[in-house]
PDB file of N, CA, C and O in Angstrom:
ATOM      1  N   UNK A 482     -28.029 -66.848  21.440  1.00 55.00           N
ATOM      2  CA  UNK A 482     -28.181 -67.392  22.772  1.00 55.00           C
ATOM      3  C   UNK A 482     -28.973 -66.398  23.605  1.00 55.00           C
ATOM      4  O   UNK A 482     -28.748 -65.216  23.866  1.00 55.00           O
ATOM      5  N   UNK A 483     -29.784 -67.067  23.886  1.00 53.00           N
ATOM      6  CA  UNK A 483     -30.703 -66.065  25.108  1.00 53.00           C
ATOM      7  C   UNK A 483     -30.168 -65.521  26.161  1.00 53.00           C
ATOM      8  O   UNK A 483     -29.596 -66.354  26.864  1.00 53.00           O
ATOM      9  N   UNK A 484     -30.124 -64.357  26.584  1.00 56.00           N
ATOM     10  CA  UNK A 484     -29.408 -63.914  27.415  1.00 56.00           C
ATOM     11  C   UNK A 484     -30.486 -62.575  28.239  1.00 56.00           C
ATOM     12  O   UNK A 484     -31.546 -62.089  27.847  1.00 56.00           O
ATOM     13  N   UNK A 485     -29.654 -62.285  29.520  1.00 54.00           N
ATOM     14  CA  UNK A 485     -31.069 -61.024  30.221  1.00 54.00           C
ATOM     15  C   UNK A 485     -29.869 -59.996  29.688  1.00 54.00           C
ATOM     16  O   UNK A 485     -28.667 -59.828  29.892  1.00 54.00           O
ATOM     17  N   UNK A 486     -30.829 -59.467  28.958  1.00 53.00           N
ATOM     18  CA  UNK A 486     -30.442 -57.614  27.780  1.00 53.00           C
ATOM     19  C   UNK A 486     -31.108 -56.704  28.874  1.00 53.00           C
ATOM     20  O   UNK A 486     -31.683 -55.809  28.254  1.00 53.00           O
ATOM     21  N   UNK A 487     -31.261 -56.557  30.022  1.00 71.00           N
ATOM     22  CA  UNK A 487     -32.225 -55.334  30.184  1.00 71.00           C
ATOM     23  C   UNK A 487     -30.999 -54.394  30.832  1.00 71.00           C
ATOM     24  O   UNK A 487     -31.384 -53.292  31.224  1.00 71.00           O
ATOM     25  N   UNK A 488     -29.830 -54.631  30.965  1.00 84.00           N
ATOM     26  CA  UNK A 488     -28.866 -53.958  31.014  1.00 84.00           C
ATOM     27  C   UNK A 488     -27.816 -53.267  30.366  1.00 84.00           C
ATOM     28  O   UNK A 488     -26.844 -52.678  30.838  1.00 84.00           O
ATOM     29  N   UNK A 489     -28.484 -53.587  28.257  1.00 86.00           N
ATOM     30  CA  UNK A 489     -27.820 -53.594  27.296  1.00 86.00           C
ATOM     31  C   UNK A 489     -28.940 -53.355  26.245  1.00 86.00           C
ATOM     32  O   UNK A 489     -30.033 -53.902  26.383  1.00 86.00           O
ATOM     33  N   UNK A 490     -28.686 -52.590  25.261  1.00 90.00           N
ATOM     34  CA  UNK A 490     -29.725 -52.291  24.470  1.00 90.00           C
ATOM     35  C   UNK A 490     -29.455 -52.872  23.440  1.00 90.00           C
ATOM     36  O   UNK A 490     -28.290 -52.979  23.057  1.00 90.00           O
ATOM     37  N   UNK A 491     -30.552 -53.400  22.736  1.00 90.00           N
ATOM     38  CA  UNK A 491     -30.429 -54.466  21.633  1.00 90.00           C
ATOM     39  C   UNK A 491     -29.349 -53.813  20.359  1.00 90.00           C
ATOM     40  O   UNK A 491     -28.613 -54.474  19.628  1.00 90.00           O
ATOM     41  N   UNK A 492     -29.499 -52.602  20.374  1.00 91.00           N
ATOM     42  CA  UNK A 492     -28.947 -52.189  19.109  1.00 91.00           C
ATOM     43  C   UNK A 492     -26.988 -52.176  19.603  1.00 91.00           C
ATOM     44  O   UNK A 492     -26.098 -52.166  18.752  1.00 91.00           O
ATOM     45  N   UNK A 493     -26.744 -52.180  21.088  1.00 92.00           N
ATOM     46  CA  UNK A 493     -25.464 -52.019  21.482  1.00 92.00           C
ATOM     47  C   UNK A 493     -25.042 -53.799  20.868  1.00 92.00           C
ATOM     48  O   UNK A 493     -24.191 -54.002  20.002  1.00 92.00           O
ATOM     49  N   UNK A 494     -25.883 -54.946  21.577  1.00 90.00           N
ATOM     50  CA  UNK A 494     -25.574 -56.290  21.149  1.00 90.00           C
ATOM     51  C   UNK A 494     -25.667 -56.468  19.654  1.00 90.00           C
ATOM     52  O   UNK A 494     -24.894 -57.245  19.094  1.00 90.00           O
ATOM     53  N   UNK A 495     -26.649 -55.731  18.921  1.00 93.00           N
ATOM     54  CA  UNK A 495     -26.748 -56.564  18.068  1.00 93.00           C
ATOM     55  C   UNK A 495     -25.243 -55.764  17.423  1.00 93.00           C
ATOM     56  O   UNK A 495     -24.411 -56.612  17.102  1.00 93.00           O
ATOM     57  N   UNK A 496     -24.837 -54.493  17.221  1.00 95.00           N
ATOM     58  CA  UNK A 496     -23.943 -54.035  16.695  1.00 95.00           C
ATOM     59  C   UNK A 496     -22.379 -54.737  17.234  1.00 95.00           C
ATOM     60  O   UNK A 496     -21.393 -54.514  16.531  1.00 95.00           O
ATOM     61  N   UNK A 497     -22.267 -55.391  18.219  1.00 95.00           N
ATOM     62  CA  UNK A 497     -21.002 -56.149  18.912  1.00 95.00           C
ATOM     63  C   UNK A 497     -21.114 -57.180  18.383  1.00 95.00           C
ATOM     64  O   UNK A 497     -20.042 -57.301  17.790  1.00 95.00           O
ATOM     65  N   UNK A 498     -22.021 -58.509  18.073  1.00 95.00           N
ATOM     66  CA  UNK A 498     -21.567 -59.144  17.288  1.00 95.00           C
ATOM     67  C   UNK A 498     -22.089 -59.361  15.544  1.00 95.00           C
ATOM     68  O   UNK A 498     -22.269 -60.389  14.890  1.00 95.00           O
ATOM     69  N   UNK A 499     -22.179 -58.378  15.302  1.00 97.00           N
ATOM     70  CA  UNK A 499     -22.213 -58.174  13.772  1.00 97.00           C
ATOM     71  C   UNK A 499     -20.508 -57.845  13.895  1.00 97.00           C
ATOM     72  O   UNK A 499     -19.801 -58.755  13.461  1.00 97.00           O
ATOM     73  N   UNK A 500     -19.892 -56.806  14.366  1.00 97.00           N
ATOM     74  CA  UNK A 500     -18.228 -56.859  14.078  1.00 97.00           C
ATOM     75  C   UNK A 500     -17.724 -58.335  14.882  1.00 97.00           C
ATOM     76  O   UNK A 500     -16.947 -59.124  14.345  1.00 97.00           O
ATOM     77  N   UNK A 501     -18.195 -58.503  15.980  1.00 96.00           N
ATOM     78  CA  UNK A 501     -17.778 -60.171  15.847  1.00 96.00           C
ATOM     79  C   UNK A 501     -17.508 -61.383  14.764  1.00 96.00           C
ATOM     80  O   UNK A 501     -16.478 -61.986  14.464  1.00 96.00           O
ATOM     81  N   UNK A 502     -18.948 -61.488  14.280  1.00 97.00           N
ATOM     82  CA  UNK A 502     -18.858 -61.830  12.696  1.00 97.00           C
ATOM     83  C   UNK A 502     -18.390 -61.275  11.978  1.00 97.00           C
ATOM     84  O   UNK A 502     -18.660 -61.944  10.981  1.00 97.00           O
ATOM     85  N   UNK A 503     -17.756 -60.376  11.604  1.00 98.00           N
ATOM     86  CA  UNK A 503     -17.447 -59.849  10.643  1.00 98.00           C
ATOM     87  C   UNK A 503     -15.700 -60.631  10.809  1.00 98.00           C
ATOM     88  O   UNK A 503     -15.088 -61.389  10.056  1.00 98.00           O
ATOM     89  N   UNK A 504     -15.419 -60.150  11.856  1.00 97.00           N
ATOM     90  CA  UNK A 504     -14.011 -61.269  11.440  1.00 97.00           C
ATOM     91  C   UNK A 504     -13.949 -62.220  11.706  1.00 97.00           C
ATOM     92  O   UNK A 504     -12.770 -62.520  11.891  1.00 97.00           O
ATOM     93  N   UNK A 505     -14.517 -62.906  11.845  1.00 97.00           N
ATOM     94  CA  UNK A 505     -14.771 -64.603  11.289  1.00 97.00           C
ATOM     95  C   UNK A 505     -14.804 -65.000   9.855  1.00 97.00           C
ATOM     96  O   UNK A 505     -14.144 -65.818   9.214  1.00 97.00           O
ATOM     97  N   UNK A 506     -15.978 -64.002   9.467  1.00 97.00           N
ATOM     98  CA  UNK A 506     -15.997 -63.812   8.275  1.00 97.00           C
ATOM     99  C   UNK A 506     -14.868 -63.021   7.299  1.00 97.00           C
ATOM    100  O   UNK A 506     -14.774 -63.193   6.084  1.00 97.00           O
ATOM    101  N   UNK A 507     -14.123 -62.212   8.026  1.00 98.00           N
ATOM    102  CA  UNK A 507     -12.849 -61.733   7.220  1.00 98.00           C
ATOM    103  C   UNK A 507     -11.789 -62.732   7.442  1.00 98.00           C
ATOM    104  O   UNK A 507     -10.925 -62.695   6.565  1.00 98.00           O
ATOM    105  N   UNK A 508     -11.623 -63.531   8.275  1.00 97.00           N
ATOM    106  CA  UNK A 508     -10.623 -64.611   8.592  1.00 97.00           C
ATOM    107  C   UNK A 508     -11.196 -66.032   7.492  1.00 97.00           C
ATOM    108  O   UNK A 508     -10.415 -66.951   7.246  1.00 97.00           O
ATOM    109  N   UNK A 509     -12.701 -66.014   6.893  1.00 98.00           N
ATOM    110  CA  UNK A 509     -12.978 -67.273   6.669  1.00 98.00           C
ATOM    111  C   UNK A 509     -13.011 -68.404   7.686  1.00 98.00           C
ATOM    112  O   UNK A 509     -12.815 -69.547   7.274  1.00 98.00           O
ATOM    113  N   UNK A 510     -13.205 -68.222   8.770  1.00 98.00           N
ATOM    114  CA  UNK A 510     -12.882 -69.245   9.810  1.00 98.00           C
ATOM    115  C   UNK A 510     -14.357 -70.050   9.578  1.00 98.00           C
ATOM    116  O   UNK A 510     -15.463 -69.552   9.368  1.00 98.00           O
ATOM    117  N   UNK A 511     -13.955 -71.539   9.697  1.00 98.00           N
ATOM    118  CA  UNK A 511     -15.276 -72.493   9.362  1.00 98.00           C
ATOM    119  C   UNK A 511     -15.910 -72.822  10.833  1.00 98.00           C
ATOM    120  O   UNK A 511     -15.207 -72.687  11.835  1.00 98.00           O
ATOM    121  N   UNK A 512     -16.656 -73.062  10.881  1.00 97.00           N
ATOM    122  CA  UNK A 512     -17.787 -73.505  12.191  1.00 97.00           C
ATOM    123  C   UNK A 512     -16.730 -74.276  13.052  1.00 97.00           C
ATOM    124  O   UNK A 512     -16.650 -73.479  13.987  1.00 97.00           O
ATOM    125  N   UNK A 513     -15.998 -75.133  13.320  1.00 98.00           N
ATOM    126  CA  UNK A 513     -15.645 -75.523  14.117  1.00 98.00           C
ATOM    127  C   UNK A 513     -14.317 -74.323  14.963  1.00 98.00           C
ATOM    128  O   UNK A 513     -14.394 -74.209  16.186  1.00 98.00           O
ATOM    129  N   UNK A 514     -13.451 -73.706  14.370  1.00 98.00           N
ATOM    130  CA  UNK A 514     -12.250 -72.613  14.408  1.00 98.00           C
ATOM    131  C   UNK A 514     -13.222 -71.478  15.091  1.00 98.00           C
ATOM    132  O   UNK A 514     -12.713 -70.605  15.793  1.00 98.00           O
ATOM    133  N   UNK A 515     -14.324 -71.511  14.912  1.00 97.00           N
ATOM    134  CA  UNK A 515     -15.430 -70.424  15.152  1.00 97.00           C
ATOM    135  C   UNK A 515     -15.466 -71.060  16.507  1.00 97.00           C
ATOM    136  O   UNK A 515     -14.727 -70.750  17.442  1.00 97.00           O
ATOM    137  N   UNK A 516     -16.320 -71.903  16.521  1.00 97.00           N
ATOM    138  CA  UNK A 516     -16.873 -72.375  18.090  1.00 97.00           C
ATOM    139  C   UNK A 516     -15.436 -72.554  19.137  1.00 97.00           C
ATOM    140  O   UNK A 516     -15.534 -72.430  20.358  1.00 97.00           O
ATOM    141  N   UNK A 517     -14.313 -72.816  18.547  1.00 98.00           N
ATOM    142  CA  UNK A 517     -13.440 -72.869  19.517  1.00 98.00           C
ATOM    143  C   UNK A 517     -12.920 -71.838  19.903  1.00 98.00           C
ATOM    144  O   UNK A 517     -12.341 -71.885  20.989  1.00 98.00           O
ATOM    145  N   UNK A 518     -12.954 -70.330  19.014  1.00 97.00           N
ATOM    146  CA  UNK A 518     -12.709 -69.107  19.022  1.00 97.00           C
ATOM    147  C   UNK A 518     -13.436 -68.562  20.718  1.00 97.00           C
ATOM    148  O   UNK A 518     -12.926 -68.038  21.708  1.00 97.00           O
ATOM    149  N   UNK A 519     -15.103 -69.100  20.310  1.00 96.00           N
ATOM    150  CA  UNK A 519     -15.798 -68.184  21.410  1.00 96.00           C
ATOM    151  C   UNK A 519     -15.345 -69.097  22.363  1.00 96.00           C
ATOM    152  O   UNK A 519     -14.770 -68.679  23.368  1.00 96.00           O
ATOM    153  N   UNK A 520     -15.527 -70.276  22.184  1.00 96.00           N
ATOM    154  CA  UNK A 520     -15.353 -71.378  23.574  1.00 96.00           C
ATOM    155  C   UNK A 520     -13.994 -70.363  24.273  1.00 96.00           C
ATOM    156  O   UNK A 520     -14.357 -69.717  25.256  1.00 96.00           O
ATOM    157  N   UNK A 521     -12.840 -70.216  23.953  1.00 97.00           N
ATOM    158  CA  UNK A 521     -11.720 -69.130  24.893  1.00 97.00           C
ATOM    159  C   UNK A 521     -12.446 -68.069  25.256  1.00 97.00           C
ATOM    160  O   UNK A 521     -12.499 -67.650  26.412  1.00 97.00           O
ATOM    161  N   UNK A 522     -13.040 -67.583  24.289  1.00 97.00           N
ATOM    162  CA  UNK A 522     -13.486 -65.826  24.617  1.00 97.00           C
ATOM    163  C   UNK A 522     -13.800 -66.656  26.147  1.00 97.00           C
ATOM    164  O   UNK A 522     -12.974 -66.749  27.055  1.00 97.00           O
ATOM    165  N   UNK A 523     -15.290 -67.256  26.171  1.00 97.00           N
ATOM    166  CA  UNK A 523     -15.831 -67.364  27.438  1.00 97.00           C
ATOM    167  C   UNK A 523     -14.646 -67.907  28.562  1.00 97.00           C
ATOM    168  O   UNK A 523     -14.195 -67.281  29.522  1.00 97.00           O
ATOM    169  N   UNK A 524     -14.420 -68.830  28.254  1.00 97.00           N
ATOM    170  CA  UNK A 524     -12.990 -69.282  29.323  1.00 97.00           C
ATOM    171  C   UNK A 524     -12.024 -68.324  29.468  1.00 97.00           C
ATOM    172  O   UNK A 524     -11.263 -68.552  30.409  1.00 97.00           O
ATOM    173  N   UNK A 525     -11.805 -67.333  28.849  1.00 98.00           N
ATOM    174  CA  UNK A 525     -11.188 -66.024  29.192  1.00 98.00           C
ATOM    175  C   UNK A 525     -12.146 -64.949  30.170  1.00 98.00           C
ATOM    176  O   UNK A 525     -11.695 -64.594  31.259  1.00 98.00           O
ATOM    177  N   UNK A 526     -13.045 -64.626  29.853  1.00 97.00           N
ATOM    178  CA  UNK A 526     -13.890 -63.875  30.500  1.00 97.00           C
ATOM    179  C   UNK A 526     -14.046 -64.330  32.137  1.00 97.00           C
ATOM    180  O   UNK A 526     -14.005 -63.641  33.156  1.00 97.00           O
ATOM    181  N   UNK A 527     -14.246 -65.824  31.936  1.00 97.00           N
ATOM    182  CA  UNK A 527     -15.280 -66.734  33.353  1.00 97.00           C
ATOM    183  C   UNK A 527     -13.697 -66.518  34.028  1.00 97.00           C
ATOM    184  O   UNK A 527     -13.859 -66.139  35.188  1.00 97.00           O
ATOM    185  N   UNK A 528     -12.763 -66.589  33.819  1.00 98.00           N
ATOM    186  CA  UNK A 528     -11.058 -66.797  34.614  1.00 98.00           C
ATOM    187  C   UNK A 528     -11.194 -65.255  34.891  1.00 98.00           C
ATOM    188  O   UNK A 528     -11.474 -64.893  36.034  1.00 98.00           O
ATOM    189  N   UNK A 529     -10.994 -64.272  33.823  1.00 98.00           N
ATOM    190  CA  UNK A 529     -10.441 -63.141  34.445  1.00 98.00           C
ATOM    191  C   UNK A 529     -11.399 -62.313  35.147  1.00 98.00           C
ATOM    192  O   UNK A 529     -11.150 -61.423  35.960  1.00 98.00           O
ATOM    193  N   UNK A 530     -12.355 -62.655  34.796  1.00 97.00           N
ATOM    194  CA  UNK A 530     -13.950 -61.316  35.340  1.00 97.00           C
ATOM    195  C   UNK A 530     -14.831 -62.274  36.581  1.00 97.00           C
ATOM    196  O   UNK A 530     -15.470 -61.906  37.567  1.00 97.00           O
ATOM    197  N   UNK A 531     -14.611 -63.281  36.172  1.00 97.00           N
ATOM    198  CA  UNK A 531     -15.492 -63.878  37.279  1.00 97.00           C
ATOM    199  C   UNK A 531     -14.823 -64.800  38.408  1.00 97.00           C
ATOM    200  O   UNK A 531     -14.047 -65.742  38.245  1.00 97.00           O
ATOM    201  N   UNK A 532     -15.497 -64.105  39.964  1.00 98.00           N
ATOM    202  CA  UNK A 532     -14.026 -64.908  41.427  1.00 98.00           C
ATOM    203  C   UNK A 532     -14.299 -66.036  41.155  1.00 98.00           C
ATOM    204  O   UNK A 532     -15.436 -66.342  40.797  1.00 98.00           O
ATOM    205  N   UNK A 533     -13.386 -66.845  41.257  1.00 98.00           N
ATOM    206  CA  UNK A 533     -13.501 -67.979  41.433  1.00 98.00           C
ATOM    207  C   UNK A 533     -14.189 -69.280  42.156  1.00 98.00           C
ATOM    208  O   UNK A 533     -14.050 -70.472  41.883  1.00 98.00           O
ATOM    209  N   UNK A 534     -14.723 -68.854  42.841  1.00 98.00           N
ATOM    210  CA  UNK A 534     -16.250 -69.036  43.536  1.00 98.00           C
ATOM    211  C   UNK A 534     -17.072 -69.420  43.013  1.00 98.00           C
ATOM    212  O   UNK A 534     -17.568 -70.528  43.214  1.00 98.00           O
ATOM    213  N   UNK A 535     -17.563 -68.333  41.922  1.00 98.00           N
ATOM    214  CA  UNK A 535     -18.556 -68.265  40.989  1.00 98.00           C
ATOM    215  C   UNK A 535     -18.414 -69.151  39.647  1.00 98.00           C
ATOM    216  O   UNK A 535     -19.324 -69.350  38.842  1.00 98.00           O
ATOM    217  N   UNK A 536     -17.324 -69.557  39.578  1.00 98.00           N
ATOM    218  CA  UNK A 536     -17.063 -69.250  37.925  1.00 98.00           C
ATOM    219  C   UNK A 536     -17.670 -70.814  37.546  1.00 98.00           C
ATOM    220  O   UNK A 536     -18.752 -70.694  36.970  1.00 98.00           O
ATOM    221  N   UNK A 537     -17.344 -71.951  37.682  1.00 98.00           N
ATOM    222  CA  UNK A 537     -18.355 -73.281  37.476  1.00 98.00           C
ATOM    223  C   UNK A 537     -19.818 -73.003  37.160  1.00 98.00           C
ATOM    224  O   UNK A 537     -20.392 -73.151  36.081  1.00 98.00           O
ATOM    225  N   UNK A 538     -20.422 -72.464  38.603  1.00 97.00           N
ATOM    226  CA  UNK A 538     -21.269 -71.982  38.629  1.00 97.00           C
ATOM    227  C   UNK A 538     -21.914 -70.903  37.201  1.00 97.00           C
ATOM    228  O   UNK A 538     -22.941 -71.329  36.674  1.00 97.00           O
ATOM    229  N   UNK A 539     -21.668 -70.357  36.965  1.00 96.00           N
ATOM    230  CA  UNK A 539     -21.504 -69.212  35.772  1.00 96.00           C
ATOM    231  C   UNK A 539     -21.443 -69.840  34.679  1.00 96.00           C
ATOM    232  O   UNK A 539     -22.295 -69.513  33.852  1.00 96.00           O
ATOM    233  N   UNK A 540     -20.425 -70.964  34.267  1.00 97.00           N
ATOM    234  CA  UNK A 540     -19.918 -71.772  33.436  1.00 97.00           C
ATOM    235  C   UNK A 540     -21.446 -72.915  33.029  1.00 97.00           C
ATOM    236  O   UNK A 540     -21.943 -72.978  31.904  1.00 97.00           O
ATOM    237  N   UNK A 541     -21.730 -73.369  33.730  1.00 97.00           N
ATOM    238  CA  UNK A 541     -22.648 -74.486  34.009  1.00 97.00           C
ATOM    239  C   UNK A 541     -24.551 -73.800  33.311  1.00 97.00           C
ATOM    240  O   UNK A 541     -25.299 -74.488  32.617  1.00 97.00           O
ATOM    241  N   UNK A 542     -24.845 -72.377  33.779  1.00 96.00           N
ATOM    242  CA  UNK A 542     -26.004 -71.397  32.973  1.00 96.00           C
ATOM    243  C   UNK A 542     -25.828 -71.269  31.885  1.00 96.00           C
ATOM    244  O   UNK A 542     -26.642 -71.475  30.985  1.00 96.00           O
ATOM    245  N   UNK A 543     -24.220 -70.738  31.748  1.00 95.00           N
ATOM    246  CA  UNK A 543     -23.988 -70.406  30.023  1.00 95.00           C
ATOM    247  C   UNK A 543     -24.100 -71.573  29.438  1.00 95.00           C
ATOM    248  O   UNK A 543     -24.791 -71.417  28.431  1.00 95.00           O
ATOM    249  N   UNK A 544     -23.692 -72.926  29.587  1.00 96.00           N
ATOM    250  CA  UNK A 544     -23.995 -73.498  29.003  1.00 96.00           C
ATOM    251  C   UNK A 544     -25.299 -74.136  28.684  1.00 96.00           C
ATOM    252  O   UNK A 544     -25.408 -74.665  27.578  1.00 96.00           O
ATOM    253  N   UNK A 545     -26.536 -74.161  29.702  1.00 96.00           N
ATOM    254  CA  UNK A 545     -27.834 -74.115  30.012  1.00 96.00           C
ATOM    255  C   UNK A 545     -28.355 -73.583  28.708  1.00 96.00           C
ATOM    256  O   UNK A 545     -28.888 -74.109  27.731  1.00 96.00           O
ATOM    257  N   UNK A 546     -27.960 -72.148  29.087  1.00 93.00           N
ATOM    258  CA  UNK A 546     -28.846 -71.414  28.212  1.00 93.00           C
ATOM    259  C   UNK A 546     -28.288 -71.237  26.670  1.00 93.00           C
ATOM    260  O   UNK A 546     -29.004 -70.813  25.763  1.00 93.00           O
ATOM    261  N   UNK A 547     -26.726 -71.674  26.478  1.00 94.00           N
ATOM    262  CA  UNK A 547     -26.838 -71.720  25.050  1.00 94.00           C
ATOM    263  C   UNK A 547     -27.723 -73.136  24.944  1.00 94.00           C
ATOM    264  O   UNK A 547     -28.873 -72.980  24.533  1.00 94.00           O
ATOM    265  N   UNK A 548     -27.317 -74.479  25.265  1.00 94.00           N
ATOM    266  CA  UNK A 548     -28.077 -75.666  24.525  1.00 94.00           C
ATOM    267  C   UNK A 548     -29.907 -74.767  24.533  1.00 94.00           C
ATOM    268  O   UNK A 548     -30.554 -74.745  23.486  1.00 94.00           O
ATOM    269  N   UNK A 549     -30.381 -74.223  25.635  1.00 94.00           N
ATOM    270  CA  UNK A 549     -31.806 -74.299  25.380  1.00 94.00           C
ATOM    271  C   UNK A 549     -32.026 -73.076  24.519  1.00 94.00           C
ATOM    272  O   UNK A 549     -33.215 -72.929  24.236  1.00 94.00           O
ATOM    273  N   UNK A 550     -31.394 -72.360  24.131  1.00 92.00           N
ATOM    274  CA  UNK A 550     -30.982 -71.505  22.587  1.00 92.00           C
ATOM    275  C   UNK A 550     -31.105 -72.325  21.285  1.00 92.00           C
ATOM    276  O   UNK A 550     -31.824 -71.878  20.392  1.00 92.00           O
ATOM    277  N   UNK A 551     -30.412 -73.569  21.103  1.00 93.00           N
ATOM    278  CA  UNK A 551     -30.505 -73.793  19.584  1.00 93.00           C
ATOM    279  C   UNK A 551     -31.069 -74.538  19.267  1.00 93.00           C
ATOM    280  O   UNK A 551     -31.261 -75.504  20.005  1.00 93.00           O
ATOM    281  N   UNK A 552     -31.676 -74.459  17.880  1.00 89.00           N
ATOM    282  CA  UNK A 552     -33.215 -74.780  17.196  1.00 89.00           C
ATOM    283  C   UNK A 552     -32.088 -76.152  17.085  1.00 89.00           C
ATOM    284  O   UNK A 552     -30.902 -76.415  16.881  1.00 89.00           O
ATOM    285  N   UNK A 553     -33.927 -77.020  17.494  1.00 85.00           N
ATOM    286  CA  UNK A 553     -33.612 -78.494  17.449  1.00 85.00           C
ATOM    287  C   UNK A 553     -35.108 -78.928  16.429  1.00 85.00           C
ATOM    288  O   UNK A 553     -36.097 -78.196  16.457  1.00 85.00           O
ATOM    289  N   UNK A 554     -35.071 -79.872  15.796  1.00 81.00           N
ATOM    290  CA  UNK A 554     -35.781 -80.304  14.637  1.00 81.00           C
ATOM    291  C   UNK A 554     -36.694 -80.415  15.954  1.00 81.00           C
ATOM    292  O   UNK A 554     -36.348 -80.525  17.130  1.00 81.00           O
ATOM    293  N   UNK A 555     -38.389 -80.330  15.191  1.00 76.00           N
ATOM    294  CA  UNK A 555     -39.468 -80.986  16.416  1.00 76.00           C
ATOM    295  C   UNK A 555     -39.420 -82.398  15.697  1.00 76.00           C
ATOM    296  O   UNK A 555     -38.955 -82.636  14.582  1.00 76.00           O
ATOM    297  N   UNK A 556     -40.141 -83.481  16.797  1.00 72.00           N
ATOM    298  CA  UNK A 556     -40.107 -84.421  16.868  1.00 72.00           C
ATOM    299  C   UNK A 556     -41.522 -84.826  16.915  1.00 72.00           C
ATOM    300  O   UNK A 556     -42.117 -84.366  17.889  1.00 72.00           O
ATOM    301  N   UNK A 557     -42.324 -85.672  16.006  1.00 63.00           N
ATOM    302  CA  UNK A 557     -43.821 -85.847  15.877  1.00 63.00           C
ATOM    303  C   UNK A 557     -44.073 -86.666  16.862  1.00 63.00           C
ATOM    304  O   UNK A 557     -45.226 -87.043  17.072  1.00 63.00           O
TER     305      UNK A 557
END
Protein backbone atom coordinates (compact mmCIF):
# COMPACT_ATOMS: atom_id res chain seq x y z
CA UNK A 1 0.00 0.00 0.00
CA UNK A 2 1.32 3.32 -0.91
CA UNK A 3 2.02 5.28 1.79
CA UNK A 4 4.26 8.96 2.45
CA UNK A 5 7.81 7.09 3.81
CA UNK A 6 9.68 10.35 3.98
CA UNK A 7 9.44 10.04 7.68
CA UNK A 8 10.57 6.33 7.69
CA UNK A 9 13.29 4.73 5.86
CA UNK A 10 12.53 2.05 3.50
CA UNK A 11 14.81 -0.41 5.07
CA UNK A 12 12.97 0.42 8.78
CA UNK A 13 9.36 -0.57 6.69
CA UNK A 14 10.51 -2.96 4.71
CA UNK A 15 12.18 -4.85 7.84
CA UNK A 16 8.57 -4.34 10.03
CA UNK A 17 6.65 -6.11 7.76
CA UNK A 18 8.85 -8.88 6.66
CA UNK A 19 8.50 -9.92 10.72
CA UNK A 20 4.87 -9.06 10.13
CA UNK A 21 4.79 -11.78 7.60
CA UNK A 22 6.69 -13.85 9.10
CA UNK A 23 3.97 -14.69 11.62
CA UNK A 24 1.35 -15.11 9.45
CA UNK A 25 3.44 -17.23 7.92
CA UNK A 26 4.49 -19.05 11.23
CA UNK A 27 0.73 -19.16 12.23
CA UNK A 28 -0.17 -20.45 8.51
CA UNK A 29 -2.93 -17.98 8.59
CA UNK A 30 -4.80 -18.02 4.98
CA UNK A 31 -5.70 -14.65 3.19
CA UNK A 32 -8.84 -14.08 4.65
CA UNK A 33 -7.58 -14.63 8.92
CA UNK A 34 -4.76 -12.35 7.39
CA UNK A 35 -6.90 -9.47 6.11
CA UNK A 36 -9.01 -9.59 9.21
CA UNK A 37 -5.80 -9.67 11.37
CA UNK A 38 -4.65 -6.16 9.81
CA UNK A 39 -8.31 -4.92 9.38
CA UNK A 40 -8.03 -4.74 13.84
CA UNK A 41 -4.41 -3.74 13.72
CA UNK A 42 -5.83 -0.54 11.83
CA UNK A 43 -9.12 -0.26 13.93
CA UNK A 44 -6.86 -0.51 16.87
CA UNK A 45 -4.42 2.08 15.89
CA UNK A 46 -7.35 4.72 14.23
CA UNK A 47 -9.30 4.22 18.15
CA UNK A 48 -6.25 4.45 20.25
CA UNK A 49 -3.69 6.93 18.32
CA UNK A 50 -6.01 8.85 16.41
CA UNK A 51 -8.76 11.86 18.36
CA UNK A 52 -11.64 11.14 17.45
CA UNK A 53 -12.27 13.92 15.23
CA UNK A 54 -9.96 12.64 12.89
CA UNK A 55 -10.39 9.12 12.87
CA UNK A 56 -13.33 8.52 9.86
CA UNK A 57 -11.52 10.91 8.27
CA UNK A 58 -8.10 8.89 8.51
CA UNK A 59 -10.17 5.72 8.07
CA UNK A 60 -11.77 6.83 4.70
CA UNK A 61 -7.53 7.72 2.92
CA UNK A 62 -6.44 4.43 4.26
CA UNK A 63 -8.83 2.98 2.59
CA UNK A 64 -8.34 5.27 -0.67
CA UNK A 65 -5.03 4.50 -0.83
CA UNK A 66 -5.01 0.80 -0.14
CA UNK A 67 -7.87 0.13 -3.09
CA UNK A 68 -5.62 2.58 -5.42
CA UNK A 69 -2.57 0.21 -4.26
CA UNK A 70 -3.79 -3.09 -5.71
CA UNK A 71 -2.94 -4.38 -9.12
CA UNK A 72 -6.15 -4.63 -11.04
CA UNK A 73 -6.08 -6.65 -14.47
CA UNK A 74 -5.94 -3.73 -17.42
CA UNK A 75 -8.88 -3.66 -19.36
CA UNK A 76 -8.50 -3.37 -23.43
Amino acid sequence: MAINTSKYSNKQIEQMLTEMVDVLDKHRAPADLSLMLVGNIATNVLNQEVPAEQRKIIAEKFAQALLSSLDTPKTH
